[in-house]
């Protein structure tokens, strides 16, 4: 799959985001500048050239791509007053997802999801605004971001432990499956360097996780 085919299948352009949210370009840009919604996950520069009876011609355009499910966040953010209010909502949803996953048995003693969670979420919020999580999760929403980070901490902890017990392997498999569920497929040129390759594909192969 080519890069453009991947982007067109999994993302909305800025123009499509405006159509889906009912916002004007000015309103959308204001939400970004006010730090209520993410910047694009991908920015492409498309150049086209051709020749015809009328002679040669070329043009280029910049196209921004956003995670499709971020439409729901943009609509919600448009009703919020300020960036700090948006951050509080992001934090609440992030914390709630971590708590639900803990209740389901996805546990880690890593500081970033325990004692240092508040500071970690501040950092996550910036990554969210930068559009990073629209690239590496399927939705780019707080719940998937939280699930991805928790799954990664669990997986990395088991990768540092040898040997693994049967219960360890079960928990490792569950964490890998969780990460698989929330991780983006990644663009063709990114897969080899992605967390999907390192922490899903390679871990499943190394530990023979069916």
Tab-separated table of C-alpha atoms in Angstrom:
chain	number	residue	atom	x	y	z
A	1	UNK	CA	0.000	0.000	0.000
A	2	UNK	CA	1.366	3.410	-0.962
A	3	UNK	CA	1.620	6.246	1.533
A	4	UNK	CA	-1.216	8.203	-0.076
A	5	UNK	CA	-3.467	5.135	-0.170
A	6	UNK	CA	-2.750	4.551	3.533
A	7	UNK	CA	-3.532	8.158	4.430
A	8	UNK	CA	-6.715	8.255	2.386
A	9	UNK	CA	-7.938	5.014	3.983
A	10	UNK	CA	-7.176	5.893	7.612
A	11	UNK	CA	-7.283	9.684	7.903
A	12	UNK	CA	-9.344	12.720	7.034
A	13	UNK	CA	-7.858	15.720	5.274
A	14	UNK	CA	-8.360	19.101	6.882
A	15	UNK	CA	-11.104	19.852	4.365
A	16	UNK	CA	-12.873	16.639	5.307
A	17	UNK	CA	-12.492	17.515	8.993
A	18	UNK	CA	-14.196	20.839	8.350
A	19	UNK	CA	-17.056	19.080	6.570
A	20	UNK	CA	-17.462	16.496	9.340
A	21	UNK	CA	-17.322	19.025	12.189
A	22	UNK	CA	-19.197	21.895	10.552
A	23	UNK	CA	-16.404	24.327	11.421
A	24	UNK	CA	-14.908	26.990	9.217
A	25	UNK	CA	-11.181	26.956	8.525
A	26	UNK	CA	-10.842	29.977	10.818
A	27	UNK	CA	-12.683	28.270	13.678
A	28	UNK	CA	-10.637	25.102	13.262
A	29	UNK	CA	-7.354	27.040	13.249
A	30	UNK	CA	-8.450	28.951	16.357
A	31	UNK	CA	-9.044	25.696	18.250
A	32	UNK	CA	-5.555	24.536	17.332
A	33	UNK	CA	-3.918	27.813	18.344
A	34	UNK	CA	-5.844	27.754	21.619
A	35	UNK	CA	-4.497	24.224	22.258
A	36	UNK	CA	-7.860	22.523	22.347
A	37	UNK	CA	-7.366	20.132	19.417
A	38	UNK	CA	-4.400	18.296	17.826
A	39	UNK	CA	-2.297	19.479	14.956
A	40	UNK	CA	-2.180	17.187	11.909
A	41	UNK	CA	-0.568	13.780	12.240
A	42	UNK	CA	0.788	13.937	8.696
A	43	UNK	CA	1.514	16.866	6.415
A	44	UNK	CA	2.169	16.051	2.773
A	45	UNK	CA	3.365	18.222	-0.079
A	46	UNK	CA	1.923	16.958	-3.354
A	47	UNK	CA	3.548	18.082	-6.587
A	48	UNK	CA	2.051	17.380	-10.008
A	49	UNK	CA	3.492	18.145	-13.402
A	50	UNK	CA	2.177	17.435	-16.879
A	51	UNK	CA	2.561	18.428	-20.491
A	52	UNK	CA	-0.063	18.831	-23.169
A	53	UNK	CA	-0.800	20.687	-26.380
A	54	UNK	CA	-0.779	23.871	-24.308
A	55	UNK	CA	2.678	23.155	-22.905
A	56	UNK	CA	4.098	22.079	-19.549
A	57	UNK	CA	2.307	22.731	-16.263
A	58	UNK	CA	3.084	22.037	-12.608
A	59	UNK	CA	1.497	22.733	-9.243
A	60	UNK	CA	1.906	21.699	-5.622
A	61	UNK	CA	-0.280	21.740	-2.540
A	62	UNK	CA	0.043	21.044	1.166
A	63	UNK	CA	-2.443	18.495	2.582
A	64	UNK	CA	-2.930	17.904	6.297
A	65	UNK	CA	-4.205	14.554	7.606
A	66	UNK	CA	-5.998	13.905	10.904
A	67	UNK	CA	-7.098	10.703	12.660
A	68	UNK	CA	-10.687	10.041	11.628
A	69	UNK	CA	-12.004	9.516	15.139
A	70	UNK	CA	-10.640	12.888	16.224
A	71	UNK	CA	-13.805	14.382	14.733
A	72	UNK	CA	-15.566	13.581	18.023
A	73	UNK	CA	-12.870	15.391	20.030
A	74	UNK	CA	-12.968	18.450	17.755
A	75	UNK	CA	-16.750	18.714	18.099
A	76	UNK	CA	-16.430	18.444	21.873
A	77	UNK	CA	-13.526	20.886	22.070
A	78	UNK	CA	-15.514	23.475	20.151
A	79	UNK	CA	-17.854	23.643	23.169
A	80	UNK	CA	-15.044	24.066	25.690
A	81	UNK	CA	-13.822	27.435	26.844
A	82	UNK	CA	-10.045	27.119	27.073
A	83	UNK	CA	-7.057	24.828	26.636
A	84	UNK	CA	-6.858	24.097	30.379
A	85	UNK	CA	-10.499	22.958	30.354
A	86	UNK	CA	-9.745	20.665	27.420
A	87	UNK	CA	-6.713	19.307	29.259
A	88	UNK	CA	-8.789	18.495	32.348
A	89	UNK	CA	-11.220	16.504	30.209
A	90	UNK	CA	-8.322	14.695	28.525
A	91	UNK	CA	-6.846	13.892	31.954
A	92	UNK	CA	-10.144	12.600	33.342
A	93	UNK	CA	-10.673	10.293	30.382
A	94	UNK	CA	-7.067	9.094	30.483
A	95	UNK	CA	-7.186	8.341	34.218
A	96	UNK	CA	-10.553	6.610	33.899
A	97	UNK	CA	-9.229	4.293	31.193
A	98	UNK	CA	-6.145	3.393	33.242
A	99	UNK	CA	-8.407	2.596	36.199
A	100	UNK	CA	-10.705	0.396	34.097
A	101	UNK	CA	-7.755	-1.495	32.656
A	102	UNK	CA	-6.282	-1.984	36.135
A	103	UNK	CA	-9.592	-3.480	37.229
A	104	UNK	CA	-9.363	-5.900	34.277
A	105	UNK	CA	-5.940	-7.068	35.409
A	106	UNK	CA	-3.646	-4.900	33.280
A	107	UNK	CA	-1.229	-3.854	35.995
A	108	UNK	CA	2.124	-2.096	36.082
A	109	UNK	CA	4.156	-0.610	38.913
A	110	UNK	CA	5.925	1.822	36.579
A	111	UNK	CA	5.842	5.365	38.042
A	112	UNK	CA	4.382	6.893	34.893
A	113	UNK	CA	1.151	4.955	35.399
A	114	UNK	CA	1.189	5.051	39.212
A	115	UNK	CA	2.800	7.749	41.386
A	116	UNK	CA	3.916	9.836	38.418
A	117	UNK	CA	0.695	9.571	36.419
A	118	UNK	CA	-0.243	13.248	36.773
A	119	UNK	CA	3.053	14.450	35.313
A	120	UNK	CA	2.961	11.743	32.655
A	121	UNK	CA	-0.466	12.932	31.494
A	122	UNK	CA	0.883	16.481	31.146
A	123	UNK	CA	3.495	15.100	28.747
A	124	UNK	CA	0.894	12.968	26.995
A	125	UNK	CA	-1.305	16.014	26.461
A	126	UNK	CA	1.500	17.740	24.576
A	127	UNK	CA	2.061	14.672	22.401
A	128	UNK	CA	-1.690	14.604	21.771
A	129	UNK	CA	-1.694	18.255	20.693
A	130	UNK	CA	1.306	17.618	18.440
A	131	UNK	CA	-0.731	15.030	16.523
A	132	UNK	CA	1.589	12.175	17.468
A	133	UNK	CA	-1.134	9.914	18.820
A	134	UNK	CA	-3.266	10.404	15.745
A	135	UNK	CA	-0.402	8.689	13.964
A	136	UNK	CA	0.300	5.752	16.302
A	137	UNK	CA	-3.145	4.831	17.695
A	138	UNK	CA	-6.241	3.973	15.703
A	139	UNK	CA	-8.386	6.802	17.083
A	140	UNK	CA	-5.994	9.325	18.618
A	141	UNK	CA	-8.380	9.641	21.583
A	142	UNK	CA	-7.437	9.706	25.299
A	143	UNK	CA	-8.682	6.193	26.035
A	144	UNK	CA	-6.529	4.569	23.368
A	145	UNK	CA	-3.520	6.674	24.306
A	146	UNK	CA	-3.836	5.483	27.911
A	147	UNK	CA	-4.260	1.862	26.827
A	148	UNK	CA	-1.248	2.064	24.540
A	149	UNK	CA	1.029	3.498	27.217
A	150	UNK	CA	-0.091	1.030	29.883
A	151	UNK	CA	0.325	-1.917	27.517
A	152	UNK	CA	3.827	-0.768	26.577
A	153	UNK	CA	4.934	-0.476	30.204
A	154	UNK	CA	3.663	-3.998	30.918
A	155	UNK	CA	5.315	-5.483	27.839
A	156	UNK	CA	8.676	-3.830	28.504
A	157	UNK	CA	8.670	-5.062	32.098
A	158	UNK	CA	8.212	-8.666	30.958
A	159	UNK	CA	10.901	-8.291	28.288
A	160	UNK	CA	13.362	-7.520	31.090
A	161	UNK	CA	12.324	-10.574	33.089
A	162	UNK	CA	13.721	-14.084	32.562
A	163	UNK	CA	12.533	-16.710	32.720
A	164	UNK	CA	8.805	-16.108	32.318
A	165	UNK	CA	6.310	-18.235	34.162
A	166	UNK	CA	3.150	-19.440	32.458
A	167	UNK	CA	1.239	-16.669	34.228
A	168	UNK	CA	3.816	-14.151	33.012
A	169	UNK	CA	3.347	-15.356	29.441
A	170	UNK	CA	-0.414	-15.044	29.781
A	171	UNK	CA	-0.128	-11.485	31.022
A	172	UNK	CA	2.406	-10.652	28.318
A	173	UNK	CA	0.086	-12.013	25.638
A	174	UNK	CA	-2.817	-9.984	27.011
A	175	UNK	CA	-0.725	-6.815	26.984
A	176	UNK	CA	0.474	-7.456	23.430
A	177	UNK	CA	-3.106	-8.084	22.309
A	178	UNK	CA	-4.201	-4.851	23.970
A	179	UNK	CA	-1.441	-2.925	22.232
A	180	UNK	CA	-2.393	-4.537	18.933
A	181	UNK	CA	-6.008	-3.459	19.395
A	182	UNK	CA	-5.174	0.218	19.892
A	183	UNK	CA	-2.089	0.644	17.689
A	184	UNK	CA	-2.290	2.065	14.206
A	185	UNK	CA	-1.051	-0.113	11.334
A	186	UNK	CA	1.452	2.707	10.559
A	187	UNK	CA	2.387	4.040	7.149
A	188	UNK	CA	4.383	1.656	4.933
A	189	UNK	CA	7.667	3.523	5.407
A	190	UNK	CA	7.201	3.613	9.204
A	191	UNK	CA	6.340	0.001	10.035
A	192	UNK	CA	9.890	-1.314	10.427
A	193	UNK	CA	10.737	1.330	13.049
A	194	UNK	CA	7.350	1.370	14.757
A	195	UNK	CA	6.248	0.148	18.178
A	196	UNK	CA	3.987	-2.292	16.307
A	197	UNK	CA	7.018	-4.023	14.861
A	198	UNK	CA	9.118	-3.955	18.059
A	199	UNK	CA	6.500	-4.647	20.703
A	200	UNK	CA	3.847	-6.641	18.856
A	201	UNK	CA	5.250	-8.480	15.830
A	202	UNK	CA	8.692	-9.240	17.247
A	203	UNK	CA	7.432	-10.085	20.749
A	204	UNK	CA	4.834	-12.491	19.374
A	205	UNK	CA	7.496	-14.206	17.291
A	206	UNK	CA	10.117	-14.315	20.046
A	207	UNK	CA	7.776	-15.702	22.698
A	208	UNK	CA	5.598	-17.750	20.330
A	209	UNK	CA	2.443	-15.993	21.473
A	210	UNK	CA	-0.446	-17.417	19.501
